[in-house]
Tab-separated table of C-alpha atoms in Angstrom:
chain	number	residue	atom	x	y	z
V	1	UNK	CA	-218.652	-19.263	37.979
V	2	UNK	CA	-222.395	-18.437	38.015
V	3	UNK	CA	-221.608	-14.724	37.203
V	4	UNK	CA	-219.163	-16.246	33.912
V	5	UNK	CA	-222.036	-18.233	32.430
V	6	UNK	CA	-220.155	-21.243	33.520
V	7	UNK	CA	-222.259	-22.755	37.125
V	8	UNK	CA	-220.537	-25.624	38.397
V	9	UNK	CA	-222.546	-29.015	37.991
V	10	UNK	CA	-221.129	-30.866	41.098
V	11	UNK	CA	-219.741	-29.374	44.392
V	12	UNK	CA	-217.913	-31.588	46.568
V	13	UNK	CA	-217.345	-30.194	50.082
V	14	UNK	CA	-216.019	-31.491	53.296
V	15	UNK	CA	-217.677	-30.339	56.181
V	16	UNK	CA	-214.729	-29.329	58.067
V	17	UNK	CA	-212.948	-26.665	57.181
V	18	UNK	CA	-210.470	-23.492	58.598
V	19	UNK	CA	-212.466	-20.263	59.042
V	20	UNK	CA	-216.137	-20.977	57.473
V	21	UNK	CA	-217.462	-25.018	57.938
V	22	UNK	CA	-218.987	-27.003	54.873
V	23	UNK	CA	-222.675	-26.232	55.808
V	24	UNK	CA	-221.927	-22.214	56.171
V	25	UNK	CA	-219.705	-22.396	52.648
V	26	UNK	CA	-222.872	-24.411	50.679
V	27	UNK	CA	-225.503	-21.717	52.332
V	28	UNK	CA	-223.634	-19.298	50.205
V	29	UNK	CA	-223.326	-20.783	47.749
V	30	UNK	CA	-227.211	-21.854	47.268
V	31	UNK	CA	-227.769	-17.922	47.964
V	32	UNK	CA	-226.002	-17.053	45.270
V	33	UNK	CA	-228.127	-19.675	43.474
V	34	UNK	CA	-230.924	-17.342	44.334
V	35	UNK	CA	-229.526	-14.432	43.341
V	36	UNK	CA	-228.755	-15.112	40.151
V	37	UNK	CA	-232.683	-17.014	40.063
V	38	UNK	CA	-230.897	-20.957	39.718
V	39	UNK	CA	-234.146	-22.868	39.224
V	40	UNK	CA	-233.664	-25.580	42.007
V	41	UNK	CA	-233.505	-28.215	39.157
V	42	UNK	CA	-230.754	-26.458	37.840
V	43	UNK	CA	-228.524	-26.184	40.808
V	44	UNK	CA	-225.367	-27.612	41.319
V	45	UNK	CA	-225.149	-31.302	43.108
V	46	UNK	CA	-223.337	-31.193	45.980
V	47	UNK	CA	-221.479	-34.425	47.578
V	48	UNK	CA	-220.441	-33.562	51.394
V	49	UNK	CA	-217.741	-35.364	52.118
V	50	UNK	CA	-216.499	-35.675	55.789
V	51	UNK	CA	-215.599	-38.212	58.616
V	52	UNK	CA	-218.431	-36.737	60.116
V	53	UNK	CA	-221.571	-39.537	60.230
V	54	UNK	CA	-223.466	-38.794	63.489
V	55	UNK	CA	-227.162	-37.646	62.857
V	56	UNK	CA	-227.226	-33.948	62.961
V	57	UNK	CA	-224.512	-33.203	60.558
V	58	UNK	CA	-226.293	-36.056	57.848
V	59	UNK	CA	-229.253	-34.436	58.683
V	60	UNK	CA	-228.416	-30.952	58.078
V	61	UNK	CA	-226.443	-32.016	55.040
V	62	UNK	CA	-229.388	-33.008	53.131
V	63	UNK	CA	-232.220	-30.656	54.455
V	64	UNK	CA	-230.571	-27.525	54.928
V	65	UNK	CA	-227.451	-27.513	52.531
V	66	UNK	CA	-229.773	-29.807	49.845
V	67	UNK	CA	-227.147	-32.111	49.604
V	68	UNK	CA	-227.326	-34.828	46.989
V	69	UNK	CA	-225.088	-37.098	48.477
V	70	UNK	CA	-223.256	-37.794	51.637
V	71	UNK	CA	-220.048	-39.714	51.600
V	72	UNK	CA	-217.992	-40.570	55.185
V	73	UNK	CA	-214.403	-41.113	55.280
V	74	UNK	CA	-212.373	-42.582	54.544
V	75	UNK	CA	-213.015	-42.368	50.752
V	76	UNK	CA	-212.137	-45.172	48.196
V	77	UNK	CA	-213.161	-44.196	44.318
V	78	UNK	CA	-215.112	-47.220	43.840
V	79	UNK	CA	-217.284	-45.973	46.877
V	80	UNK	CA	-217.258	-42.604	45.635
V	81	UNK	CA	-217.889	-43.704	42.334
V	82	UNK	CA	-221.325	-45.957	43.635
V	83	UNK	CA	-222.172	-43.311	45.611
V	84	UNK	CA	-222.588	-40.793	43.059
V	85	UNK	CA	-224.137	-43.364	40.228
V	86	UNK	CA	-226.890	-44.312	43.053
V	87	UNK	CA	-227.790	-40.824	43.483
V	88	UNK	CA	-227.642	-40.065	40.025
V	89	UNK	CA	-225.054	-37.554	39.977
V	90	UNK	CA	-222.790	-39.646	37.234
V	91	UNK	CA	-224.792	-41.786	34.716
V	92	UNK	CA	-224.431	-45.941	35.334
């Protein structure tokens, strides 16, 4: 997408996954960020979504992967939906 002129604006990613995790899938994404010289205002959001909620992974989430929002299952849309409105990732 970055390479088509077309970056994504939100990423939402679950944590676990088959072969490469959440956190491993998002660092390569952000490096291709930097490749490609993403100002960090202009990077995607990214929502982690998992049933994950103890510390380390919330942690790592938002200071390593730079997530903008965390959101534990299970999911309904009217969470979702306040979820991403409080962090500002759809408009009110």
């Amino acid at each position: 997408a970055q390479q088509e002129g077309k970056p994504f604006d939100v990423v939402f990613m679950d944590i676990k996954m088959p072969d490469m995790d959440g956190h491993a899938t998002i660092q390569e994404m952000r490096k291709v960020e930097m490749t490609f010289g993403v100002d960090p205002a202009d990077q995607f959001k990214l929502v982690m979504i998992t049933a994950l909620s103890d510390v380390g992974n919330v942690t790592q989430s938002f200071f390593k992967d730079w997530a903008d929002a965390y959101v534990v299952k299970p999911i309904t849309q009217e969470a979702l939906i306040a979820e991403l409105v409080k962090n500002k990732i759809l408009p009110k």
